[in-house]
PDB file of C-alpha atoms in Angstrom:
ATOM      1  CA  MET A1392       0.000   0.000   0.000  1.00 43.00           C
ATOM      2  CA  ARG A1393       2.832   2.387   0.884  1.00 42.00           C
ATOM      3  CA  TYR A1394       4.395   1.995  -2.574  1.00 39.00           C
ATOM      4  CA  LEU A1395       0.996   2.581  -4.262  1.00 40.00           C
ATOM      5  CA  LEU A1396       0.575   5.833  -2.319  1.00 40.00           C
ATOM      6  CA  GLN A1397       4.096   6.909  -3.293  1.00 45.00           C
ATOM      7  CA  LEU A1398       3.279   6.252  -6.960  1.00 40.00           C
ATOM      8  CA  ILE A1399       0.017   8.217  -6.795  1.00 39.00           C
ATOM      9  CA  ARG A1400       1.780  11.058  -4.961  1.00 44.00           C
ATOM     10  CA  ARG A1401       4.399  11.297  -7.707  1.00 45.00           C
ATOM     11  CA  ILE A1402       1.666  11.492 -10.356  1.00 40.00           C
ATOM     12  CA  VAL A1403      -0.892  13.854  -8.796  1.00 40.00           C
ATOM     13  CA  GLY A1404       1.076  15.616  -6.044  1.00 47.00           C
ATOM     14  CA  THR A1405       0.752  15.544  -2.248  1.00 45.00           C
ATOM     15  CA  ALA A1406      -2.143  17.992  -1.951  1.00 47.00           C
ATOM     16  CA  GLN A1407      -4.220  16.208  -4.585  1.00 49.00           C
ATOM     17  CA  LEU A1408      -3.486  12.831  -2.965  1.00 42.00           C
ATOM     18  CA  GLN A1409      -4.811  14.132   0.343  1.00 47.00           C
ATOM     19  CA  ASN A1410      -8.015  15.264  -1.356  1.00 48.00           C
ATOM     20  CA  LEU A1411      -8.430  11.869  -3.016  1.00 43.00           C
ATOM     21  CA  LEU A1412      -7.961  10.030   0.285  1.00 41.00           C
ATOM     22  CA  MET A1413     -10.474  12.313   1.996  1.00 45.00           C
ATOM     23  CA  GLN A1414     -13.042  11.585  -0.746  1.00 46.00           C
ATOM     24  CA  VAL A1415     -12.512   7.839  -0.305  1.00 37.00           C
ATOM     25  CA  GLN A1416     -12.955   8.174   3.457  1.00 43.00           C
ATOM     26  CA  GLN A1417     -16.187  10.126   2.963  1.00 42.00           C
ATOM     27  CA  GLN A1418     -17.603   7.551   0.563  1.00 42.00           C
ATOM     28  CA  THR A1419     -16.754   4.563   2.764  1.00 38.00           C
ATOM     29  CA  ALA A1420     -17.671   6.093   6.138  1.00 41.00           C
ATOM     30  CA  ARG A1421     -20.704   4.705   8.045  1.00 41.00           C
ATOM     31  CA  PRO A1422     -23.832   6.891   7.885  1.00 42.00           C
ATOM     32  CA  ASP A1423     -23.615   7.687  11.592  1.00 47.00           C
ATOM     33  CA  SER A1424     -19.926   8.516  11.595  1.00 40.00           C
ATOM     34  CA  PRO A1425     -18.826  12.175  11.584  1.00 43.00           C
ATOM     35  CA  PRO A1426     -17.246  13.500   8.389  1.00 42.00           C
ATOM     36  CA  PRO A1427     -13.464  13.445   8.387  1.00 38.00           C
ATOM     37  CA  ALA A1428     -11.653  16.663   9.141  1.00 38.00           C
ATOM     38  CA  SER A1429     -10.387  18.610   6.143  1.00 39.00           C
ATOM     39  CA  PRO A1430      -6.629  18.423   5.613  1.00 36.00           C
ATOM     40  CA  ALA A1431      -4.598  21.430   6.628  1.00 41.00           C
ATOM     41  CA  ALA A1432      -4.480  24.043   3.917  1.00 43.00           C
ATOM     42  CA  GLN A1433      -1.405  23.675   1.739  1.00 41.00           C
ATOM     43  CA  PRO A1434       0.559  26.826   0.923  1.00 42.00           C
ATOM     44  CA  PRO A1435       0.367  27.588  -2.791  1.00 45.00           C
ATOM     45  CA  LEU A1436       3.416  26.528  -4.727  1.00 44.00           C
ATOM     46  CA  PRO A1437       5.159  29.327  -6.662  1.00 50.00           C
ATOM     47  CA  MET A1438       4.726  29.110 -10.409  1.00 57.00           C
ATOM     48  CA  LEU A1439       8.041  28.316 -12.066  1.00 70.00           C
ATOM     49  CA  SER A1440       7.616  30.775 -14.898  1.00 73.00           C
ATOM     50  CA  GLY A1441       9.891  33.410 -16.309  1.00 84.00           C
ATOM     51  CA  THR A1442      13.214  33.448 -18.055  1.00 91.00           C
ATOM     52  CA  ARG A1443      15.786  30.727 -17.501  1.00 93.00           C
ATOM     53  CA  GLU A1444      17.679  32.936 -15.057  1.00 95.00           C
ATOM     54  CA  GLU A1445      14.524  34.056 -13.237  1.00 95.00           C
ATOM     55  CA  VAL A1446      13.506  30.457 -12.614  1.00 95.00           C
ATOM     56  CA  ARG A1447      16.977  29.657 -11.297  1.00 97.00           C
ATOM     57  CA  GLN A1448      16.796  32.590  -8.893  1.00 95.00           C
ATOM     58  CA  LEU A1449      13.301  31.625  -7.723  1.00 95.00           C
ATOM     59  CA  VAL A1450      14.458  28.101  -6.892  1.00 96.00           C
ATOM     60  CA  ALA A1451      17.598  29.421  -5.187  1.00 97.00           C
ATOM     61  CA  ARG A1452      15.530  31.808  -3.019  1.00 96.00           C
ATOM     62  CA  SER A1453      13.272  28.939  -1.999  1.00 95.00           C
ATOM     63  CA  TYR A1454      15.982  26.556  -0.809  1.00 97.00           C
ATOM     64  CA  LEU A1455      19.440  28.067  -0.409  1.00 98.00           C
ATOM     65  CA  ARG A1456      20.652  29.789   2.744  1.00 97.00           C
ATOM     66  CA  GLY A1457      23.627  29.603   5.058  1.00 98.00           C
ATOM     67  CA  ASP A1458      27.144  28.703   3.924  1.00 98.00           C
ATOM     68  CA  GLY A1459      27.616  26.677   0.793  1.00 98.00           C
ATOM     69  CA  LEU A1460      29.708  25.672  -2.146  1.00 98.00           C
ATOM     70  CA  GLU A1461      29.314  26.030  -5.905  1.00 98.00           C
ATOM     71  CA  ILE A1462      31.178  23.528  -8.061  1.00 98.00           C
ATOM     72  CA  GLY A1463      32.307  24.456 -11.562  1.00 95.00           C
ATOM     73  CA  ALA A1464      30.626  27.865 -11.773  1.00 95.00           C
ATOM     74  CA  PHE A1465      33.171  28.933 -14.412  1.00 90.00           C
ATOM     75  CA  ALA A1466      31.525  31.895 -16.209  1.00 89.00           C
ATOM     76  CA  SER A1467      27.944  31.286 -15.036  1.00 93.00           C
ATOM     77  CA  PRO A1468      27.714  31.438 -11.219  1.00 96.00           C
ATOM     78  CA  LEU A1469      24.266  31.038  -9.710  1.00 97.00           C
ATOM     79  CA  ALA A1470      22.769  34.282  -8.374  1.00 96.00           C
ATOM     80  CA  LEU A1471      22.158  33.611  -4.678  1.00 97.00           C
ATOM     81  CA  PRO A1472      19.613  35.175  -2.317  1.00 96.00           C
ATOM     82  CA  GLU A1473      20.462  37.292   0.704  1.00 94.00           C
ATOM     83  CA  GLY A1474      21.598  35.144   3.581  1.00 90.00           C
ATOM     84  CA  ALA A1475      23.422  32.673   1.355  1.00 97.00           C
ATOM     85  CA  ARG A1476      27.214  32.789   1.352  1.00 98.00           C
ATOM     86  CA  VAL A1477      29.173  30.755  -1.155  1.00 98.00           C
ATOM     87  CA  ARG A1478      32.697  29.626  -1.916  1.00 98.00           C
ATOM     88  CA  TYR A1479      33.588  28.556  -5.444  1.00 98.00           C
ATOM     89  CA  LEU A1480      35.383  25.307  -6.236  1.00 98.00           C
ATOM     90  CA  ASP A1481      36.941  24.424  -9.587  1.00 96.00           C
ATOM     91  CA  LYS A1482      39.808  22.366 -10.908  1.00 92.00           C
ATOM     92  CA  TYR A1483      41.155  25.410 -12.768  1.00 86.00           C
ATOM     93  CA  SER A1484      43.254  27.832 -10.700  1.00 85.00           C
ATOM     94  CA  ALA A1485      43.574  31.566 -11.283  1.00 79.00           C
ATOM     95  CA  ASP A1486      46.805  30.902 -13.200  1.00 82.00           C
ATOM     96  CA  ASP A1487      45.056  28.345 -15.404  1.00 80.00           C
ATOM     97  CA  ILE A1488      42.248  30.776 -16.172  1.00 75.00           C
ATOM     98  CA  GLY A1489      44.737  33.485 -17.127  1.00 70.00           C
ATOM     99  CA  LYS A1490      46.562  31.331 -19.677  1.00 72.00           C
ATOM    100  CA  PRO A1491      45.646  31.550 -23.378  1.00 70.00           C
ATOM    101  CA  PHE A1492      43.503  28.576 -24.334  1.00 74.00           C
ATOM    102  CA  THR A1493      43.018  27.025 -27.742  1.00 76.00           C
ATOM    103  CA  ILE A1494      41.743  23.632 -28.803  1.00 74.00           C
ATOM    104  CA  SER A1495      41.557  22.735 -32.465  1.00 73.00           C
ATOM    105  CA  GLY A1496      42.466  26.354 -33.166  1.00 75.00           C
ATOM    106  CA  LEU A1497      39.469  27.650 -31.200  1.00 76.00           C
ATOM    107  CA  SER A1498      39.557  29.888 -28.118  1.00 74.00           C
ATOM    108  CA  LEU A1499      37.153  29.981 -25.179  1.00 75.00           C
ATOM    109  CA  ALA A1500      35.443  32.950 -26.826  1.00 74.00           C
ATOM    110  CA  ASP A1501      34.748  30.744 -29.864  1.00 73.00           C
ATOM    111  CA  PHE A1502      32.953  28.384 -27.486  1.00 71.00           C
ATOM    112  CA  GLY A1503      30.761  31.249 -26.281  1.00 72.00           C
ATOM    113  CA  VAL A1504      32.576  31.808 -22.964  1.00 77.00           C
ATOM    114  CA  ASP A1505      32.707  35.342 -21.556  1.00 79.00           C
ATOM    115  CA  ILE A1506      36.300  35.418 -20.300  1.00 78.00           C
ATOM    116  CA  ALA A1507      35.658  38.401 -18.005  1.00 78.00           C
ATOM    117  CA  ALA A1508      32.852  36.502 -16.251  1.00 84.00           C
ATOM    118  CA  ILE A1509      34.954  33.469 -15.270  1.00 89.00           C
ATOM    119  CA  VAL A1510      34.930  33.047 -11.495  1.00 92.00           C
ATOM    120  CA  VAL A1511      38.298  32.673  -9.776  1.00 92.00           C
ATOM    121  CA  PRO A1512      37.804  29.700  -7.438  1.00 95.00           C
ATOM    122  CA  ASP A1513      38.285  29.904  -3.682  1.00 97.00           C
ATOM    123  CA  ILE A1514      39.131  26.203  -3.637  1.00 97.00           C
ATOM    124  CA  VAL A1515      41.108  24.452  -6.375  1.00 96.00           C
ATOM    125  CA  ASP A1516      40.016  20.831  -6.220  1.00 97.00           C
ATOM    126  CA  ASN A1517      38.576  17.960  -8.241  1.00 96.00           C
ATOM    127  CA  GLY A1518      34.796  18.349  -8.289  1.00 97.00           C
ATOM    128  CA  GLU A1519      34.293  14.583  -8.353  1.00 97.00           C
ATOM    129  CA  THR A1520      36.197  13.929  -5.140  1.00 98.00           C
ATOM    130  CA  LEU A1521      35.848  17.224  -3.214  1.00 98.00           C
ATOM    131  CA  ALA A1522      38.904  16.044  -1.271  1.00 98.00           C
ATOM    132  CA  LYS A1523      39.451  19.475   0.324  1.00 98.00           C
ATOM    133  CA  VAL A1524      35.874  19.754   1.616  1.00 98.00           C
ATOM    134  CA  GLY A1525      34.941  18.171   4.933  1.00 98.00           C
ATOM    135  CA  ASP A1526      32.026  15.848   5.615  1.00 98.00           C
ATOM    136  CA  TYR A1527      28.806  17.494   6.858  1.00 98.00           C
ATOM    137  CA  SER A1528      30.318  20.963   6.343  1.00 98.00           C
ATOM    138  CA  GLN A1529      27.949  22.686   3.886  1.00 98.00           C
ATOM    139  CA  ASP A1530      24.409  24.053   4.177  1.00 98.00           C
ATOM    140  CA  PHE A1531      24.068  23.783   0.410  1.00 98.00           C
ATOM    141  CA  VAL A1532      25.933  22.710  -2.701  1.00 98.00           C
ATOM    142  CA  VAL A1533      25.317  24.080  -6.209  1.00 98.00           C
ATOM    143  CA  ALA A1534      26.319  22.134  -9.329  1.00 98.00           C
ATOM    144  CA  ASN A1535      24.921  23.591 -12.560  1.00 98.00           C
ATOM    145  CA  HIS A1536      25.734  21.625 -15.722  1.00 97.00           C
ATOM    146  CA  VAL A1537      28.576  19.840 -13.967  1.00 97.00           C
ATOM    147  CA  LEU A1538      27.589  16.197 -13.546  1.00 98.00           C
ATOM    148  CA  GLU A1539      27.594  15.471 -17.289  1.00 97.00           C
ATOM    149  CA  HIS A1540      31.245  16.628 -17.405  1.00 96.00           C
ATOM    150  CA  PHE A1541      32.279  14.110 -14.737  1.00 97.00           C
ATOM    151  CA  GLU A1542      33.805  10.886 -15.995  1.00 97.00           C
ATOM    152  CA  ASP A1543      32.456   9.234 -12.850  1.00 98.00           C
ATOM    153  CA  PRO A1544      29.127  10.964 -12.069  1.00 98.00           C
ATOM    154  CA  LEU A1545      28.161   8.514  -9.321  1.00 98.00           C
ATOM    155  CA  LYS A1546      31.312   9.320  -7.369  1.00 98.00           C
ATOM    156  CA  GLY A1547      30.703  13.035  -7.866  1.00 98.00           C
ATOM    157  CA  PHE A1548      27.062  12.837  -6.758  1.00 98.00           C
ATOM    158  CA  LYS A1549      27.925  10.804  -3.655  1.00 98.00           C
ATOM    159  CA  ASN A1550      30.578  13.329  -2.637  1.00 98.00           C
ATOM    160  CA  MET A1551      28.184  16.244  -3.088  1.00 98.00           C
ATOM    161  CA  LEU A1552      25.879  14.534  -0.608  1.00 98.00           C
ATOM    162  CA  ARG A1553      28.799  13.664   1.668  1.00 98.00           C
ATOM    163  CA  VAL A1554      29.775  17.292   2.284  1.00 98.00           C
ATOM    164  CA  LEU A1555      26.210  18.415   3.047  1.00 98.00           C
ATOM    165  CA  LYS A1556      24.917  18.744   6.574  1.00 98.00           C
ATOM    166  CA  HIS A1557      21.818  16.757   7.450  1.00 98.00           C
ATOM    167  CA  GLY A1558      18.936  18.817   6.073  1.00 98.00           C
ATOM    168  CA  GLY A1559      21.219  20.577   3.592  1.00 98.00           C
ATOM    169  CA  PHE A1560      20.223  21.088  -0.040  1.00 98.00           C
ATOM    170  CA  LEU A1561      21.888  20.110  -3.296  1.00 98.00           C
ATOM    171  CA  TYR A1562      20.891  22.399  -6.184  1.00 98.00           C
ATOM    172  CA  LEU A1563      21.788  20.451  -9.316  1.00 98.00           C
ATOM    173  CA  SER A1564      20.867  21.106 -12.931  1.00 98.00           C
ATOM    174  CA  LEU A1565      21.577  19.099 -16.056  1.00 98.00           C
ATOM    175  CA  PRO A1566      21.097  19.818 -19.760  1.00 97.00           C
ATOM    176  CA  GLU A1567      18.156  17.932 -21.243  1.00 97.00           C
ATOM    177  CA  MET A1568      19.901  16.133 -24.084  1.00 96.00           C
ATOM    178  CA  ARG A1569      17.002  16.544 -26.501  1.00 96.00           C
ATOM    179  CA  HIS A1570      17.462  20.322 -26.222  1.00 94.00           C
ATOM    180  CA  SER A1571      21.229  20.393 -26.691  1.00 92.00           C
ATOM    181  CA  PHE A1572      23.923  19.257 -29.108  1.00 89.00           C
ATOM    182  CA  ASP A1573      23.713  15.855 -27.355  1.00 93.00           C
ATOM    183  CA  ARG A1574      20.381  15.143 -29.052  1.00 93.00           C
ATOM    184  CA  THR A1575      21.906  12.627 -31.495  1.00 91.00           C
ATOM    185  CA  ARG A1576      23.553  10.574 -28.756  1.00 93.00           C
ATOM    186  CA  ILE A1577      22.237   7.495 -26.979  1.00 94.00           C
ATOM    187  CA  PRO A1578      21.290   8.302 -23.351  1.00 97.00           C
ATOM    188  CA  THR A1579      23.781   6.991 -20.812  1.00 97.00           C
ATOM    189  CA  PRO A1580      22.309   3.957 -18.993  1.00 97.00           C
ATOM    190  CA  PHE A1581      22.836   3.419 -15.264  1.00 98.00           C
ATOM    191  CA  GLU A1582      24.824   0.246 -15.987  1.00 98.00           C
ATOM    192  CA  HIS A1583      27.419   2.356 -17.812  1.00 98.00           C
ATOM    193  CA  LEU A1584      27.705   4.731 -14.853  1.00 98.00           C
ATOM    194  CA  LEU A1585      28.035   1.831 -12.434  1.00 98.00           C
ATOM    195  CA  GLN A1586      30.862   0.361 -14.487  1.00 98.00           C
ATOM    196  CA  ASP A1587      32.615   3.749 -14.492  1.00 98.00           C
ATOM    197  CA  TYR A1588      32.278   3.807 -10.708  1.00 98.00           C
ATOM    198  CA  GLU A1589      33.368   0.237 -10.012  1.00 98.00           C
ATOM    199  CA  GLN A1590      36.113  -0.172 -12.625  1.00 97.00           C
ATOM    200  CA  GLY A1591      37.166   3.423 -13.174  1.00 97.00           C
ATOM    201  CA  PRO A1592      36.147   5.431 -16.244  1.00 96.00           C
ATOM    202  CA  GLY A1593      39.254   4.607 -18.273  1.00 95.00           C
ATOM    203  CA  TRP A1594      37.428   1.851 -20.160  1.00 96.00           C
ATOM    204  CA  SER A1595      34.996   4.351 -21.754  1.00 95.00           C
ATOM    205  CA  ARG A1596      37.194   7.452 -22.032  1.00 95.00           C
ATOM    206  CA  ALA A1597      38.354   7.061 -25.647  1.00 94.00           C
ATOM    207  CA  MET A1598      34.845   6.080 -26.711  1.00 94.00           C
ATOM    208  CA  ALA A1599      33.407   9.228 -25.102  1.00 94.00           C
ATOM    209  CA  TYR A1600      35.905  11.510 -26.860  1.00 93.00           C
ATOM    210  CA  GLN A1601      35.225   9.777 -30.171  1.00 93.00           C
ATOM    211  CA  GLU A1602      31.490  10.294 -29.783  1.00 92.00           C
ATOM    212  CA  PHE A1603      31.914  13.917 -28.739  1.00 90.00           C
ATOM    213  CA  ALA A1604      34.364  14.605 -31.591  1.00 90.00           C
ATOM    214  CA  GLN A1605      31.720  13.605 -34.131  1.00 89.00           C
ATOM    215  CA  ILE A1606      29.328  16.192 -32.674  1.00 88.00           C
ATOM    216  CA  PHE A1607      32.137  18.730 -32.298  1.00 83.00           C
ATOM    217  CA  ALA A1608      33.177  18.375 -35.947  1.00 85.00           C
ATOM    218  CA  SER A1609      29.611  18.518 -37.250  1.00 85.00           C
ATOM    219  CA  HIS A1610      28.718  21.681 -35.306  1.00 79.00           C
ATOM    220  CA  GLY A1611      32.039  23.308 -36.140  1.00 79.00           C
ATOM    221  CA  MET A1612      31.483  22.729 -39.841  1.00 84.00           C
ATOM    222  CA  ASP A1613      27.904  24.009 -39.657  1.00 81.00           C
ATOM    223  CA  LYS A1614      29.147  27.230 -38.030  1.00 78.00           C
ATOM    224  CA  GLY A1615      31.986  27.652 -40.508  1.00 79.00           C
ATOM    225  CA  LEU A1616      34.680  27.067 -37.873  1.00 75.00           C
ATOM    226  CA  PHE A1617      36.067  24.027 -39.712  1.00 82.00           C
ATOM    227  CA  PRO A1618      36.263  23.285 -43.449  1.00 82.00           C
ATOM    228  CA  ARG A1619      33.617  20.849 -44.610  1.00 87.00           C
ATOM    229  CA  ALA A1620      34.657  17.265 -45.204  1.00 85.00           C
ATOM    230  CA  HIS A1621      32.978  13.975 -46.048  1.00 86.00           C
ATOM    231  CA  GLY A1622      33.797  10.313 -46.462  1.00 88.00           C
ATOM    232  CA  PRO A1623      37.352   9.271 -45.481  1.00 89.00           C
ATOM    233  CA  GLY A1624      38.319  12.931 -45.040  1.00 87.00           C
ATOM    234  CA  LEU A1625      35.599  13.449 -42.439  1.00 88.00           C
ATOM    235  CA  GLU A1626      36.508  10.233 -40.624  1.00 90.00           C
ATOM    236  CA  SER A1627      40.152  11.273 -40.477  1.00 91.00           C
ATOM    237  CA  PHE A1628      39.211  14.740 -39.217  1.00 87.00           C
ATOM    238  CA  VAL A1629      37.000  13.296 -36.449  1.00 89.00           C
ATOM    239  CA  GLN A1630      39.753  10.909 -35.346  1.00 92.00           C
ATOM    240  CA  GLY A1631      42.205  13.791 -35.173  1.00 90.00           C
ATOM    241  CA  GLN A1632      39.792  15.933 -33.156  1.00 88.00           C
ATOM    242  CA  ALA A1633      39.125  13.094 -30.718  1.00 91.00           C
ATOM    243  CA  ALA A1634      42.852  12.619 -30.116  1.00 91.00           C
ATOM    244  CA  GLU A1635      43.443  16.357 -29.643  1.00 89.00           C
ATOM    245  CA  LEU A1636      40.500  16.783 -27.271  1.00 88.00           C
ATOM    246  CA  GLU A1637      41.597  13.827 -25.159  1.00 91.00           C
ATOM    247  CA  LYS A1638      45.224  14.978 -25.065  1.00 90.00           C
ATOM    248  CA  ALA A1639      44.084  18.405 -23.848  1.00 86.00           C
ATOM    249  CA  ASP A1640      41.861  16.749 -21.214  1.00 89.00           C
ATOM    250  CA  PHE A1641      39.058  18.897 -22.596  1.00 87.00           C
ATOM    251  CA  SER A1642      35.967  18.918 -20.377  1.00 88.00           C
ATOM    252  CA  ILE A1643      33.440  17.314 -22.698  1.00 92.00           C
ATOM    253  CA  HIS A1644      29.972  15.979 -21.971  1.00 95.00           C
ATOM    254  CA  PHE A1645      30.973  12.448 -21.047  1.00 96.00           C
ATOM    255  CA  HIS A1646      27.337  11.563 -20.431  1.00 97.00           C
ATOM    256  CA  ALA A1647      23.871  12.677 -21.542  1.00 97.00           C
ATOM    257  CA  TRP A1648      20.338  12.060 -20.276  1.00 98.00           C
ATOM    258  CA  THR A1649      16.711  12.796 -21.013  1.00 97.00           C
ATOM    259  CA  MET A1650      14.543  14.102 -18.180  1.00 97.00           C
ATOM    260  CA  ASP A1651      13.122  10.610 -17.589  1.00 97.00           C
ATOM    261  CA  GLY A1652      16.631   9.162 -17.660  1.00 97.00           C
ATOM    262  CA  MET A1653      17.746  11.630 -14.991  1.00 98.00           C
ATOM    263  CA  GLN A1654      14.936  10.562 -12.666  1.00 97.00           C
ATOM    264  CA  GLU A1655      15.753   6.907 -13.205  1.00 97.00           C
ATOM    265  CA  MET A1656      19.482   7.538 -12.614  1.00 98.00           C
ATOM    266  CA  PHE A1657      18.998   9.323  -9.290  1.00 98.00           C
ATOM    267  CA  LEU A1658      16.486   6.737  -8.064  1.00 98.00           C
ATOM    268  CA  ALA A1659      18.779   3.862  -9.057  1.00 98.00           C
ATOM    269  CA  THR A1660      21.734   5.620  -7.397  1.00 98.00           C
ATOM    270  CA  LYS A1661      19.759   6.067  -4.178  1.00 98.00           C
ATOM    271  CA  GLN A1662      18.663   2.438  -4.108  1.00 97.00           C
ATOM    272  CA  HIS A1663      21.997   0.906  -5.142  1.00 98.00           C
ATOM    273  CA  PHE A1664      24.082   2.781  -2.562  1.00 98.00           C
ATOM    274  CA  GLY A1665      21.411   3.180   0.108  1.00 97.00           C
ATOM    275  CA  LEU A1666      21.807   6.974   0.106  1.00 98.00           C
ATOM    276  CA  ALA A1667      19.771   9.157   2.459  1.00 98.00           C
ATOM    277  CA  PHE A1668      18.206  11.992   0.481  1.00 98.00           C
ATOM    278  CA  GLU A1669      14.827  13.113  -0.799  1.00 98.00           C
ATOM    279  CA  THR A1670      13.927  14.825  -4.057  1.00 97.00           C
ATOM    280  CA  ARG A1671      12.243  18.106  -3.134  1.00 97.00           C
ATOM    281  CA  LEU A1672      11.924  19.596  -6.621  1.00 97.00           C
ATOM    282  CA  MET A1673      12.307  18.606 -10.247  1.00 96.00           C
ATOM    283  CA  ALA A1674      11.518  21.214 -12.886  1.00 95.00           C
ATOM    284  CA  GLN A1675      12.313  21.632 -16.560  1.00 94.00           C
ATOM    285  CA  ASN A1676      13.725  25.096 -17.178  1.00 95.00           C
ATOM    286  CA  GLU A1677      14.008  25.653 -20.934  1.00 95.00           C
ATOM    287  CA  ASP A1678      16.936  23.454 -22.021  1.00 95.00           C
ATOM    288  CA  GLU A1679      17.817  22.200 -18.527  1.00 97.00           C
ATOM    289  CA  VAL A1680      16.272  20.276 -15.656  1.00 97.00           C
ATOM    290  CA  ILE A1681      16.692  21.555 -12.103  1.00 97.00           C
ATOM    291  CA  PHE A1682      16.733  19.153  -9.158  1.00 98.00           C
ATOM    292  CA  ILE A1683      16.673  19.990  -5.480  1.00 98.00           C
ATOM    293  CA  PHE A1684      17.808  17.143  -3.240  1.00 98.00           C
ATOM    294  CA  GLN A1685      17.743  17.312   0.550  1.00 98.00           C
ATOM    295  CA  LYS A1686      20.125  15.203   2.594  1.00 98.00           C
ATOM    296  CA  THR A1687      18.312  13.261   5.301  1.00 98.00           C
ATOM    297  CA  VAL A1688      19.409  11.300   8.330  1.00 95.00           C
ATOM    298  CA  PRO A1689      20.019   7.679   7.311  1.00 90.00           C
ATOM    299  CA  GLN A1690      17.981   4.972   8.967  1.00 82.00           C
ATOM    300  CA  VAL A1691      19.906   2.672  11.271  1.00 75.00           C
ATOM    301  CA  ALA A1692      19.210  -0.990  10.663  1.00 67.00           C
ATOM    302  CA  SER A1693      18.003  -2.806  13.759  1.00 62.00           C
ATOM    303  CA  ALA A1694      20.237  -5.533  15.192  1.00 57.00           C
ATOM    304  CA  ALA A1695      19.329  -9.069  14.220  1.00 56.00           C
ATOM    305  CA  ALA A1696      17.328 -10.883  16.867  1.00 48.00           C
TER     306      ALA A1696
END
């Protein structure tokens, strides 16, 4: 019964489920029994409408406060509400950011990056491991369009939860692959992610760069950044781009998901590792999907009799 209620709640929402249960109680009550009390009024949920940035700010105002961490903000840090203080973590130091960057003859500006907007990190660290961040130390963690860049997303997600205090919030957004250049790819299944986690991602690294290089070459040619090629010439060009991207350790989209695939991934991750968190919000915001996860206190298994 509990699982049926959870399913109905996911479909119709908590408030509507309460109304349905009240109607069932009214219909099955004995004639002489008093009518059940009405459920407590639910506060109206804010409408998630507006521009992409306005929706982000609305969600941030609703959940983020205290002292937190943003991973991989780069040139697009999340605008935070009053009362929220943040430190920025990235694998690129101030010296790295200041160096000229080119890949395949293209600069960061060619990739649409506003150089002046790049955030200098307070903490230089690997976002997957968060080795310099203590357990239970953060009121919130922000990771916008970061998880798809991780070679081992399960490790990264687990560490984001690790550094949160009980009751803390993880604000995480991902690009919906059908609304990005990833649309031609096959969604990453959970089994692939689990293999990356258990065996290390080296087994799929070259394959990921090869797949990304095909998209990279196609888009570059469409935008006039690369000369057009076809047949053996195109294949040779793609192979060369894959090798150059991998050699430069370029931060590609190693993984891609649809909105349904994201839900399935987080649920499977929770069940497989026995993680203690609840999904408080999931909302599509133009080309991305925003998730709010809240870290909860894990249940302690009772001793065997």
